[in-house]
Amino acid sequence: MQWFLWKSKVIASPGKKSAQLCSMLIPALLLHSAFAMPIPKTKTATDWCTPLALRLPGINVNDCLKSKLIPAGANSLNGFPLLSRDLRADTKYPHAIKILMLGGIHGDEQTASAIVFKWLENIQKNEVTEFHWKIAPVVNPDGLLAAKPRRVNARGIDLNRNFPTPEWEKEAPAYWARVTRKDPRRYPGKAPISEPESRWVYDTIEKYKPDVIISVHAPYGVLDFDGPSMPPNRFGRLIYNRVGVYPGSLGNYSGLHKDIPVVTIELPHATQMPPEAEVQRIWQDMQKWIRQNIAAPVRTARNP
């Protein structure tokens, strides 16, 4: 991180000396045009949190450290660990439902990661937790930490088009070519779950078996929903409005194929956080919907 920022400072500085330094640095910049910020050899929480905090609006290093994220057992293509936190329900909730919350599948949707850090802080403040949470705020660290944050991962693949929906091999490439006109920001890859990041999400769903998945995105400013159960009408100012069903998307794969409800929260802005009051309203409305539409049926089924 310091390497990239130092070069940027030199390039932005006027004068003959800077020009000479630029001439030496330009080849390196061209070589790393998409990912000019090198991924540090991450060994400690500070190593992880320092570059993340520089990219996430409203989140500082201390906020990240307090989240107590740990490596989830997989690394991005560039070697940054996927970080997660597992928070189990209080023992007074023996049939607590399991929630998988994911942020930052697209690296240029910085608020989608930042707001998950805010909600993780809320959970940690409560003395009693009624749900079992598994939370990964930054699923695509390479996209987030690119020289300019970008949607795709380090291999140029849209992770939210890389999940193994039925007929993926036929439908995903065809959709990409026909509908998106081969938009590089939406390239699904050559095979489903070909990427370590999407593979980690896939494996986590298989092992953790969540009762509901909350996936945070930006910037459409709506709620989307896939799968069984009643969709939410509103979280804060966000109103339910179907975005669409795409080959290889998490909503399609998990919600329609695996029958695990997926709520996709689309924040209004990718780089500007909602007001704090709205962050909390979305959080409260989300929990209310989960209690009424996920928790009650699940608890009844587990404790007839």
mmCIF file of N, CA, C and O in Angstrom, residues 178-279:
data_model
loop_
_atom_site.group_PDB
_atom_site.id
_atom_site.type_symbol
_atom_site.label_atom_id
_atom_site.label_comp_id
_atom_site.label_asym_id
_atom_site.label_seq_id
_atom_site.Cartn_x
_atom_site.Cartn_y
_atom_site.Cartn_z
ATOM 1 N N ARG A 178 -24.473 -12.024 -25.376
ATOM 2 C CA ARG A 178 -25.660 -11.484 -26.032
ATOM 3 C C ARG A 178 -26.204 -10.235 -25.347
ATOM 4 O O ARG A 178 -26.475 -9.217 -25.997
ATOM 5 N N VAL A 179 -26.368 -10.300 -24.025
ATOM 6 C CA VAL A 179 -27.043 -9.224 -23.301
ATOM 7 C C VAL A 179 -26.075 -8.117 -22.891
ATOM 8 O O VAL A 179 -26.377 -6.930 -23.044
ATOM 9 N N THR A 180 -24.909 -8.478 -22.387
ATOM 10 C CA THR A 180 -23.961 -7.451 -21.934
ATOM 11 C C THR A 180 -22.999 -7.019 -23.034
ATOM 12 O O THR A 180 -22.199 -6.113 -22.821
ATOM 13 N N ARG A 181 -23.077 -7.710 -24.189
ATOM 14 C CA ARG A 181 -22.169 -7.427 -25.312
ATOM 15 C C ARG A 181 -20.705 -7.533 -24.870
ATOM 16 O O ARG A 181 -19.876 -6.696 -25.186
ATOM 17 N N LYS A 182 -20.464 -8.580 -24.109
ATOM 18 C CA LYS A 182 -19.124 -8.912 -23.604
ATOM 19 C C LYS A 182 -18.523 -7.789 -22.767
ATOM 20 O O LYS A 182 -17.336 -7.483 -22.860
ATOM 21 N N ASP A 183 -19.364 -7.223 -21.940
ATOM 22 C CA ASP A 183 -18.895 -6.209 -20.992
ATOM 23 C C ASP A 183 -17.843 -6.837 -20.084
ATOM 24 O O ASP A 183 -18.137 -7.793 -19.351
ATOM 25 N N PRO A 184 -16.604 -6.344 -20.080
ATOM 26 C CA PRO A 184 -15.557 -6.962 -19.256
ATOM 27 C C PRO A 184 -15.853 -6.885 -17.758
ATOM 28 O O PRO A 184 -15.311 -7.680 -16.987
ATOM 29 N N ARG A 185 -16.679 -5.959 -17.346
ATOM 30 C CA ARG A 185 -17.021 -5.848 -15.927
ATOM 31 C C ARG A 185 -17.960 -6.973 -15.481
ATOM 32 O O ARG A 185 -18.153 -7.165 -14.273
ATOM 33 N N ARG A 186 -18.526 -7.684 -16.420
ATOM 34 C CA ARG A 186 -19.487 -8.735 -16.095
ATOM 35 C C ARG A 186 -19.080 -10.093 -16.658
ATOM 36 O O ARG A 186 -19.915 -10.975 -16.830
ATOM 37 N N TYR A 187 -17.795 -10.247 -16.906
ATOM 38 C CA TYR A 187 -17.296 -11.509 -17.453
ATOM 39 C C TYR A 187 -17.453 -12.626 -16.415
ATOM 40 O O TYR A 187 -16.940 -12.528 -15.307
ATOM 41 N N PRO A 188 -18.158 -13.723 -16.751
ATOM 42 C CA PRO A 188 -18.432 -14.769 -15.764
ATOM 43 C C PRO A 188 -17.306 -15.761 -15.560
ATOM 44 O O PRO A 188 -17.348 -16.558 -14.623
ATOM 45 N N GLY A 189 -16.285 -15.717 -16.430
ATOM 46 C CA GLY A 189 -15.206 -16.691 -16.366
ATOM 47 C C GLY A 189 -15.448 -17.848 -17.315
ATOM 48 O O GLY A 189 -16.445 -17.907 -18.033
ATOM 49 N N LYS A 190 -14.528 -18.797 -17.300
ATOM 50 C CA LYS A 190 -14.617 -19.949 -18.207
ATOM 51 C C LYS A 190 -15.311 -21.145 -17.579
ATOM 52 O O LYS A 190 -15.687 -22.082 -18.283
ATOM 53 N N ALA A 191 -15.454 -21.120 -16.266
ATOM 54 C CA ALA A 191 -16.105 -22.221 -15.561
ATOM 55 C C ALA A 191 -16.669 -21.698 -14.247
ATOM 56 O O ALA A 191 -16.139 -20.731 -13.691
ATOM 57 N N PRO A 192 -17.738 -22.293 -13.735
ATOM 58 C CA PRO A 192 -18.285 -21.830 -12.459
ATOM 59 C C PRO A 192 -17.341 -22.133 -11.305
ATOM 60 O O PRO A 192 -16.540 -23.063 -11.369
ATOM 61 N N ILE A 193 -17.433 -21.305 -10.276
ATOM 62 C CA ILE A 193 -16.580 -21.340 -9.077
ATOM 63 C C ILE A 193 -15.117 -21.609 -9.440
ATOM 64 O O ILE A 193 -14.430 -22.386 -8.787
ATOM 65 N N SER A 194 -14.657 -20.924 -10.471
ATOM 66 C CA SER A 194 -13.256 -21.028 -10.896
ATOM 67 C C SER A 194 -12.338 -20.174 -10.038
ATOM 68 O O SER A 194 -11.114 -20.356 -10.078
ATOM 69 N N GLU A 195 -12.912 -19.251 -9.263
ATOM 70 C CA GLU A 195 -12.118 -18.285 -8.516
ATOM 71 C C GLU A 195 -12.064 -18.649 -7.035
ATOM 72 O O GLU A 195 -13.046 -19.170 -6.492
ATOM 73 N N PRO A 196 -10.957 -18.383 -6.363
ATOM 74 C CA PRO A 196 -10.873 -18.739 -4.935
ATOM 75 C C PRO A 196 -11.916 -18.016 -4.088
ATOM 76 O O PRO A 196 -12.400 -18.570 -3.103
ATOM 77 N N GLU A 197 -12.291 -16.805 -4.503
ATOM 78 C CA GLU A 197 -13.268 -16.052 -3.722
ATOM 79 C C GLU A 197 -14.673 -16.648 -3.848
ATOM 80 O O GLU A 197 -15.368 -16.837 -2.844
ATOM 81 N N SER A 198 -15.093 -16.944 -5.081
ATOM 82 C CA SER A 198 -16.417 -17.542 -5.252
ATOM 83 C C SER A 198 -16.433 -18.971 -4.720
ATOM 84 O O SER A 198 -17.458 -19.434 -4.190
ATOM 85 N N ARG A 199 -15.317 -19.671 -4.841
ATOM 86 C CA ARG A 199 -15.224 -21.026 -4.286
ATOM 87 C C ARG A 199 -15.396 -20.995 -2.771
ATOM 88 O O ARG A 199 -16.046 -21.868 -2.198
ATOM 89 N N TRP A 200 -14.818 -19.975 -2.121
ATOM 90 C CA TRP A 200 -14.970 -19.883 -0.668
ATOM 91 C C TRP A 200 -16.432 -19.675 -0.288
ATOM 92 O O TRP A 200 -16.940 -20.305 0.650
ATOM 93 N N VAL A 201 -17.134 -18.807 -0.997
ATOM 94 C CA VAL A 201 -18.555 -18.590 -0.706
ATOM 95 C C VAL A 201 -19.329 -19.889 -0.922
ATOM 96 O O VAL A 201 -20.154 -20.283 -0.086
ATOM 97 N N TYR A 202 -19.044 -20.567 -2.016
ATOM 98 C CA TYR A 202 -19.708 -21.843 -2.319
ATOM 99 C C TYR A 202 -19.457 -22.858 -1.205
ATOM 100 O O TYR A 202 -20.394 -23.497 -0.699
ATOM 101 N N ASP A 203 -18.208 -23.029 -0.810
ATOM 102 C CA ASP A 203 -17.862 -23.993 0.239
ATOM 103 C C ASP A 203 -18.503 -23.607 1.574
ATOM 104 O O ASP A 203 -18.947 -24.483 2.330
ATOM 105 N N THR A 204 -18.549 -22.311 1.859
ATOM 106 C CA THR A 204 -19.144 -21.856 3.109
ATOM 107 C C THR A 204 -20.631 -22.180 3.155
ATOM 108 O O THR A 204 -21.161 -22.623 4.185
ATOM 109 N N ILE A 205 -21.315 -21.984 2.054
ATOM 110 C CA ILE A 205 -22.739 -22.334 1.992
ATOM 111 C C ILE A 205 -22.931 -23.828 2.222
ATOM 112 O O ILE A 205 -23.825 -24.254 2.972
ATOM 113 N N GLU A 206 -22.068 -24.631 1.619
ATOM 114 C CA GLU A 206 -22.184 -26.082 1.764
ATOM 115 C C GLU A 206 -21.930 -26.534 3.210
ATOM 116 O O GLU A 206 -22.627 -27.419 3.720
ATOM 117 N N LYS A 207 -20.940 -25.937 3.862
ATOM 118 C CA LYS A 207 -20.561 -26.379 5.209
ATOM 119 C C LYS A 207 -21.402 -25.718 6.295
ATOM 120 O O LYS A 207 -21.823 -26.365 7.253
ATOM 121 N N TYR A 208 -21.636 -24.436 6.156
ATOM 122 C CA TYR A 208 -22.340 -23.671 7.186
ATOM 123 C C TYR A 208 -23.844 -23.891 7.124
ATOM 124 O O TYR A 208 -24.540 -23.859 8.125
ATOM 125 N N LYS A 209 -24.361 -24.104 5.926
ATOM 126 C CA LYS A 209 -25.786 -24.331 5.683
ATOM 127 C C LYS A 209 -26.635 -23.207 6.292
ATOM 128 O O LYS A 209 -27.445 -23.428 7.199
ATOM 129 N N PRO A 210 -26.460 -21.993 5.791
ATOM 130 C CA PRO A 210 -27.215 -20.865 6.352
ATOM 131 C C PRO A 210 -28.709 -20.994 6.077
ATOM 132 O O PRO A 210 -29.135 -21.604 5.092
ATOM 133 N N ASP A 211 -29.495 -20.413 6.956
ATOM 134 C CA ASP A 211 -30.938 -20.353 6.749
ATOM 135 C C ASP A 211 -31.322 -19.172 5.871
ATOM 136 O O ASP A 211 -32.399 -19.173 5.265
ATOM 137 N N VAL A 212 -30.470 -18.168 5.825
ATOM 138 C CA VAL A 212 -30.702 -17.003 4.977
ATOM 139 C C VAL A 212 -29.352 -16.364 4.676
ATOM 140 O O VAL A 212 -28.415 -16.451 5.485
ATOM 141 N N ILE A 213 -29.252 -15.745 3.511
ATOM 142 C CA ILE A 213 -28.034 -15.044 3.104
ATOM 143 C C ILE A 213 -28.383 -13.581 2.866
ATOM 144 O O ILE A 213 -29.374 -13.266 2.189
ATOM 145 N N ILE A 214 -27.574 -12.698 3.437
ATOM 146 C CA ILE A 214 -27.690 -11.263 3.188
ATOM 147 C C ILE A 214 -26.470 -10.849 2.383
ATOM 148 O O ILE A 214 -25.339 -10.959 2.854
ATOM 149 N N SER A 215 -26.683 -10.386 1.167
ATOM 150 C CA SER A 215 -25.587 -9.967 0.301
ATOM 151 C C SER A 215 -25.742 -8.478 0.007
ATOM 152 O O SER A 215 -26.790 -8.042 -0.483
ATOM 153 N N VAL A 216 -24.702 -7.706 0.314
ATOM 154 C CA VAL A 216 -24.804 -6.242 0.210
ATOM 155 C C VAL A 216 -24.063 -5.759 -1.028
ATOM 156 O O VAL A 216 -22.906 -6.152 -1.281
ATOM 157 N N HIS A 217 -24.754 -4.901 -1.780
ATOM 158 C CA HIS A 217 -24.211 -4.335 -3.017
ATOM 159 C C HIS A 217 -24.530 -2.836 -3.068
ATOM 160 O O HIS A 217 -25.062 -2.260 -2.133
ATOM 161 N N ALA A 218 -24.218 -2.218 -4.168
ATOM 162 C CA ALA A 218 -24.545 -0.816 -4.474
ATOM 163 C C ALA A 218 -24.404 -0.690 -5.999
ATOM 164 O O ALA A 218 -23.736 -1.513 -6.625
ATOM 165 N N PRO A 219 -24.999 0.299 -6.654
ATOM 166 C CA PRO A 219 -25.631 1.503 -6.128
ATOM 167 C C PRO A 219 -27.092 1.657 -6.540
ATOM 168 O O PRO A 219 -27.546 2.782 -6.770
ATOM 169 N N TYR A 220 -27.871 0.590 -6.679
ATOM 170 C CA TYR A 220 -29.217 0.712 -7.243
ATOM 171 C C TYR A 220 -30.252 1.236 -6.257
ATOM 172 O O TYR A 220 -31.334 1.667 -6.647
ATOM 173 N N GLY A 221 -29.966 1.191 -4.964
ATOM 174 C CA GLY A 221 -30.865 1.763 -3.984
ATOM 175 C C GLY A 221 -32.182 1.028 -3.831
ATOM 176 O O GLY A 221 -33.230 1.672 -3.640
ATOM 177 N N VAL A 222 -32.141 -0.317 -3.908
ATOM 178 C CA VAL A 222 -33.356 -1.124 -3.779
ATOM 179 C C VAL A 222 -33.045 -2.383 -2.967
ATOM 180 O O VAL A 222 -31.891 -2.639 -2.608
ATOM 181 N N LEU A 223 -34.086 -3.176 -2.724
ATOM 182 C CA LEU A 223 -33.938 -4.520 -2.183
ATOM 183 C C LEU A 223 -34.300 -5.515 -3.263
ATOM 184 O O LEU A 223 -35.265 -5.331 -4.008
ATOM 185 N N ASP A 224 -33.520 -6.579 -3.362
ATOM 186 C CA ASP A 224 -33.842 -7.678 -4.259
ATOM 187 C C ASP A 224 -33.963 -8.936 -3.404
ATOM 188 O O ASP A 224 -33.441 -8.999 -2.279
ATOM 189 N N PHE A 225 -34.638 -9.944 -3.925
ATOM 190 C CA PHE A 225 -34.861 -11.158 -3.148
ATOM 191 C C PHE A 225 -35.005 -12.341 -4.095
ATOM 192 O O PHE A 225 -35.639 -12.252 -5.137
ATOM 193 N N ASP A 226 -34.407 -13.454 -3.673
ATOM 194 C CA ASP A 226 -34.536 -14.711 -4.417
ATOM 195 C C ASP A 226 -34.761 -15.832 -3.430
ATOM 196 O O ASP A 226 -34.145 -15.875 -2.354
ATOM 197 N N GLY A 227 -35.617 -16.775 -3.815
ATOM 198 C CA GLY A 227 -35.788 -17.966 -3.002
ATOM 199 C C GLY A 227 -37.124 -18.039 -2.295
ATOM 200 O O GLY A 227 -38.021 -17.220 -2.513
ATOM 201 N N PRO A 228 -37.264 -19.041 -1.424
ATOM 202 C CA PRO A 228 -38.506 -19.206 -0.665
ATOM 203 C C PRO A 228 -38.672 -18.102 0.368
ATOM 204 O O PRO A 228 -37.758 -17.315 0.596
ATOM 205 N N SER A 229 -39.841 -18.059 1.002
ATOM 206 C CA SER A 229 -40.196 -17.068 2.009
ATOM 207 C C SER A 229 -40.707 -15.798 1.335
ATOM 208 O O SER A 229 -40.588 -15.613 0.118
ATOM 209 N N MET A 230 -41.317 -14.953 2.146
ATOM 210 C CA MET A 230 -41.850 -13.682 1.661
ATOM 211 C C MET A 230 -40.733 -12.658 1.557
ATOM 212 O O MET A 230 -39.953 -12.483 2.494
ATOM 213 N N PRO A 231 -40.634 -11.955 0.449
ATOM 214 C CA PRO A 231 -39.592 -10.928 0.330
ATOM 215 C C PRO A 231 -39.881 -9.754 1.253
ATOM 216 O O PRO A 231 -41.034 -9.487 1.587
ATOM 217 N N PRO A 232 -38.842 -9.058 1.661
ATOM 218 C CA PRO A 232 -39.065 -7.866 2.493
ATOM 219 C C PRO A 232 -39.657 -6.734 1.664
ATOM 220 O O PRO A 232 -39.352 -6.587 0.484
ATOM 221 N N ASN A 233 -40.513 -5.953 2.288
ATOM 222 C CA ASN A 233 -41.088 -4.792 1.602
ATOM 223 C C ASN A 233 -40.154 -3.600 1.627
ATOM 224 O O ASN A 233 -40.030 -2.866 0.659
ATOM 225 N N ARG A 234 -39.475 -3.437 2.779
ATOM 226 C CA ARG A 234 -38.670 -2.235 2.953
ATOM 227 C C ARG A 234 -37.652 -2.444 4.062
ATOM 228 O O ARG A 234 -37.969 -3.009 5.108
ATOM 229 N N PHE A 235 -36.419 -2.032 3.818
ATOM 230 C CA PHE A 235 -35.401 -1.884 4.860
ATOM 231 C C PHE A 235 -34.999 -0.420 4.843
ATOM 232 O O PHE A 235 -34.374 0.061 3.879
ATOM 233 N N GLY A 236 -35.336 0.323 5.898
ATOM 234 C CA GLY A 236 -35.057 1.750 5.856
ATOM 235 C C GLY A 236 -35.783 2.377 4.680
ATOM 236 O O GLY A 236 -36.980 2.165 4.483
ATOM 237 N N ARG A 237 -35.064 3.122 3.856
ATOM 238 C CA ARG A 237 -35.658 3.739 2.667
ATOM 239 C C ARG A 237 -35.595 2.844 1.437
ATOM 240 O O ARG A 237 -36.102 3.214 0.368
ATOM 241 N N LEU A 238 -34.972 1.694 1.572
ATOM 242 C CA LEU A 238 -34.826 0.791 0.441
ATOM 243 C C LEU A 238 -36.104 -0.029 0.263
ATOM 244 O O LEU A 238 -36.552 -0.701 1.194
ATOM 245 N N ILE A 239 -36.672 0.016 -0.923
ATOM 246 C CA ILE A 239 -37.932 -0.660 -1.213
ATOM 247 C C ILE A 239 -37.679 -1.846 -2.124
ATOM 248 O O ILE A 239 -36.824 -1.805 -3.011
ATOM 249 N N TYR A 240 -38.447 -2.903 -1.909
ATOM 250 C CA TYR A 240 -38.306 -4.120 -2.714
ATOM 251 C C TYR A 240 -38.633 -3.842 -4.180
ATOM 252 O O TYR A 240 -39.692 -3.317 -4.514
ATOM 253 N N ASN A 241 -37.676 -4.199 -5.039
ATOM 254 C CA ASN A 241 -37.857 -4.012 -6.476
ATOM 255 C C ASN A 241 -36.895 -4.956 -7.180
ATOM 256 O O ASN A 241 -35.681 -4.778 -7.120
ATOM 257 N N ARG A 242 -37.428 -5.970 -7.827
ATOM 258 C CA ARG A 242 -36.582 -6.982 -8.424
ATOM 259 C C ARG A 242 -35.605 -6.389 -9.424
ATOM 260 O O ARG A 242 -35.971 -5.634 -10.316
ATOM 261 N N VAL A 243 -34.332 -6.759 -9.255
ATOM 262 C CA VAL A 243 -33.276 -6.282 -10.153
ATOM 263 C C VAL A 243 -33.167 -7.178 -11.377
ATOM 264 O O VAL A 243 -32.868 -6.732 -12.477
ATOM 265 N N GLY A 244 -33.402 -8.469 -11.193
ATOM 266 C CA GLY A 244 -33.311 -9.413 -12.299
ATOM 267 C C GLY A 244 -32.666 -10.709 -11.852
ATOM 268 O O GLY A 244 -32.122 -10.807 -10.750
ATOM 269 N N VAL A 245 -32.756 -11.711 -12.708
ATOM 270 C CA VAL A 245 -32.155 -13.020 -12.435
ATOM 271 C C VAL A 245 -31.070 -13.262 -13.481
ATOM 272 O O VAL A 245 -31.339 -13.208 -14.681
ATOM 273 N N TYR A 246 -29.838 -13.513 -13.014
ATOM 274 C CA TYR A 246 -28.706 -13.623 -13.923
ATOM 275 C C TYR A 246 -28.030 -14.984 -13.787
ATOM 276 O O TYR A 246 -27.856 -15.483 -12.665
ATOM 277 N N PRO A 247 -27.624 -15.580 -14.892
ATOM 278 C CA PRO A 247 -26.849 -16.823 -14.801
ATOM 279 C C PRO A 247 -25.580 -16.603 -13.989
ATOM 280 O O PRO A 247 -24.851 -15.642 -14.201
ATOM 281 N N GLY A 248 -25.354 -17.471 -13.014
ATOM 282 C CA GLY A 248 -24.143 -17.400 -12.216
ATOM 283 C C GLY A 248 -24.195 -16.476 -11.019
ATOM 284 O O GLY A 248 -23.227 -16.388 -10.268
ATOM 285 N N SER A 249 -25.325 -15.792 -10.791
ATOM 286 C CA SER A 249 -25.398 -14.889 -9.643
ATOM 287 C C SER A 249 -25.656 -15.681 -8.368
ATOM 288 O O SER A 249 -26.212 -16.783 -8.390
ATOM 289 N N LEU A 250 -25.280 -15.092 -7.245
ATOM 290 C CA LEU A 250 -25.496 -15.742 -5.956
ATOM 291 C C LEU A 250 -26.982 -15.898 -5.671
ATOM 292 O O LEU A 250 -27.413 -16.936 -5.156
ATOM 293 N N GLY A 251 -27.775 -14.872 -5.999
ATOM 294 C CA GLY A 251 -29.208 -14.974 -5.779
ATOM 295 C C GLY A 251 -29.824 -16.105 -6.563
ATOM 296 O O GLY A 251 -30.655 -16.864 -6.044
ATOM 297 N N ASN A 252 -29.432 -16.251 -7.813
ATOM 298 C CA ASN A 252 -29.922 -17.335 -8.653
ATOM 299 C C ASN A 252 -29.487 -18.684 -8.093
ATOM 300 O O ASN A 252 -30.297 -19.599 -7.915
ATOM 301 N N TYR A 253 -28.198 -18.797 -7.779
ATOM 302 C CA TYR A 253 -27.665 -20.072 -7.305
ATOM 303 C C TYR A 253 -28.267 -20.483 -5.962
ATOM 304 O O TYR A 253 -28.832 -21.565 -5.807
ATOM 305 N N SER A 254 -28.154 -19.602 -4.980
ATOM 306 C CA SER A 254 -28.571 -19.969 -3.632
ATOM 307 C C SER A 254 -30.089 -19.868 -3.457
ATOM 308 O O SER A 254 -30.712 -20.769 -2.910
ATOM 309 N N GLY A 255 -30.671 -18.769 -3.935
ATOM 310 C CA GLY A 255 -32.090 -18.547 -3.708
ATOM 311 C C GLY A 255 -32.984 -19.450 -4.523
ATOM 312 O O GLY A 255 -33.947 -20.022 -4.002
ATOM 313 N N LEU A 256 -32.693 -19.590 -5.812
ATOM 314 C CA LEU A 256 -33.566 -20.361 -6.701
ATOM 315 C C LEU A 256 -33.149 -21.812 -6.842
ATOM 316 O O LEU A 256 -33.995 -22.687 -7.018
ATOM 317 N N HIS A 257 -31.850 -22.093 -6.770
ATOM 318 C CA HIS A 257 -31.364 -23.455 -6.968
ATOM 319 C C HIS A 257 -31.238 -24.214 -5.645
ATOM 320 O O HIS A 257 -31.622 -25.380 -5.550
ATOM 321 N N LYS A 258 -30.734 -23.551 -4.609
ATOM 322 C CA LYS A 258 -30.515 -24.208 -3.320
ATOM 323 C C LYS A 258 -31.669 -23.985 -2.335
ATOM 324 O O LYS A 258 -31.679 -24.570 -1.255
ATOM 325 N N ASP A 259 -32.620 -23.148 -2.689
ATOM 326 C CA ASP A 259 -33.763 -22.824 -1.818
ATOM 327 C C ASP A 259 -33.333 -22.204 -0.491
ATOM 328 O O ASP A 259 -33.959 -22.432 0.544
ATOM 329 N N ILE A 260 -32.263 -21.438 -0.515
ATOM 330 C CA ILE A 260 -31.838 -20.656 0.646
ATOM 331 C C ILE A 260 -32.172 -19.200 0.338
ATOM 332 O O ILE A 260 -31.631 -18.634 -0.617
ATOM 333 N N PRO A 261 -33.055 -18.573 1.100
ATOM 334 C CA PRO A 261 -33.435 -17.185 0.787
ATOM 335 C C PRO A 261 -32.214 -16.265 0.738
ATOM 336 O O PRO A 261 -31.335 -16.332 1.603
ATOM 337 N N VAL A 262 -32.188 -15.415 -0.274
ATOM 338 C CA VAL A 262 -31.110 -14.441 -0.430
ATOM 339 C C VAL A 262 -31.719 -13.051 -0.539
ATOM 340 O O VAL A 262 -32.483 -12.774 -1.463
ATOM 341 N N VAL A 263 -31.383 -12.202 0.422
ATOM 342 C CA VAL A 263 -31.761 -10.789 0.345
ATOM 343 C C VAL A 263 -30.559 -10.026 -0.181
ATOM 344 O O VAL A 263 -29.469 -10.078 0.407
ATOM 345 N N THR A 264 -30.742 -9.339 -1.284
ATOM 346 C CA THR A 264 -29.687 -8.491 -1.830
ATOM 347 C C THR A 264 -30.021 -7.045 -1.502
ATOM 348 O O THR A 264 -31.034 -6.512 -1.950
ATOM 349 N N ILE A 265 -29.177 -6.444 -0.686
ATOM 350 C CA ILE A 265 -29.343 -5.042 -0.310
ATOM 351 C C ILE A 265 -28.501 -4.199 -1.256
ATOM 352 O O ILE A 265 -27.284 -4.339 -1.301
ATOM 353 N N GLU A 266 -29.160 -3.370 -2.026
ATOM 354 C CA GLU A 266 -28.476 -2.464 -2.946
ATOM 355 C C GLU A 266 -28.499 -1.056 -2.358
ATOM 356 O O GLU A 266 -29.533 -0.391 -2.358
ATOM 357 N N LEU A 267 -27.372 -0.617 -1.816
ATOM 358 C CA LEU A 267 -27.288 0.723 -1.259
ATOM 359 C C LEU A 267 -27.343 1.776 -2.366
ATOM 360 O O LEU A 267 -27.008 1.481 -3.520
ATOM 361 N N PRO A 268 -27.728 3.005 -2.047
ATOM 362 C CA PRO A 268 -27.893 4.020 -3.095
ATOM 363 C C PRO A 268 -26.596 4.491 -3.729
ATOM 364 O O PRO A 268 -26.599 4.939 -4.875
ATOM 365 N N HIS A 269 -25.467 4.418 -3.000
ATOM 366 C CA HIS A 269 -24.205 4.928 -3.526
ATOM 367 C C HIS A 269 -23.095 3.910 -3.258
ATOM 368 O O HIS A 269 -23.074 3.258 -2.213
ATOM 369 N N ALA A 270 -22.173 3.812 -4.188
ATOM 370 C CA ALA A 270 -21.070 2.862 -4.044
ATOM 371 C C ALA A 270 -19.952 3.406 -3.173
ATOM 372 O O ALA A 270 -19.207 2.626 -2.574
ATOM 373 N N THR A 271 -19.813 4.724 -3.097
ATOM 374 C CA THR A 271 -18.694 5.307 -2.354
ATOM 375 C C THR A 271 -19.125 6.220 -1.217
ATOM 376 O O THR A 271 -18.297 6.605 -0.401
ATOM 377 N N GLN A 272 -20.386 6.585 -1.153
ATOM 378 C CA GLN A 272 -20.891 7.477 -0.108
ATOM 379 C C GLN A 272 -21.843 6.710 0.801
ATOM 380 O O GLN A 272 -22.882 6.221 0.361
ATOM 381 N N MET A 273 -21.494 6.627 2.083
ATOM 382 C CA MET A 273 -22.312 5.890 3.035
ATOM 383 C C MET A 273 -23.647 6.581 3.277
ATOM 384 O O MET A 273 -23.741 7.817 3.256
ATOM 385 N N PRO A 274 -24.700 5.801 3.549
ATOM 386 C CA PRO A 274 -25.959 6.414 3.986
ATOM 387 C C PRO A 274 -25.755 7.117 5.322
ATOM 388 O O PRO A 274 -24.807 6.816 6.060
ATOM 389 N N PRO A 275 -26.625 8.044 5.684
ATOM 390 C CA PRO A 275 -26.550 8.646 7.009
ATOM 391 C C PRO A 275 -26.605 7.565 8.090
ATOM 392 O O PRO A 275 -27.213 6.507 7.895
ATOM 393 N N GLU A 276 -26.005 7.850 9.227
ATOM 394 C CA GLU A 276 -25.941 6.846 10.287
ATOM 395 C C GLU A 276 -27.332 6.364 10.699
ATOM 396 O O GLU A 276 -27.530 5.174 10.974
ATOM 397 N N ALA A 277 -28.291 7.272 10.743
ATOM 398 C CA ALA A 277 -29.654 6.871 11.110
ATOM 399 C C ALA A 277 -30.218 5.865 10.121
ATOM 400 O O ALA A 277 -30.916 4.912 10.504
ATOM 401 N N GLU A 278 -29.909 6.039 8.840
ATOM 402 C CA GLU A 278 -30.385 5.099 7.827
ATOM 403 C C GLU A 278 -29.661 3.764 7.931
ATOM 404 O O GLU A 278 -30.269 2.705 7.743
ATOM 405 N N VAL A 279 -28.364 3.786 8.246
ATOM 406 C CA VAL A 279 -27.623 2.547 8.470
ATOM 407 C C VAL A 279 -28.309 1.721 9.551
ATOM 408 O O VAL A 279 -28.477 0.504 9.420
#
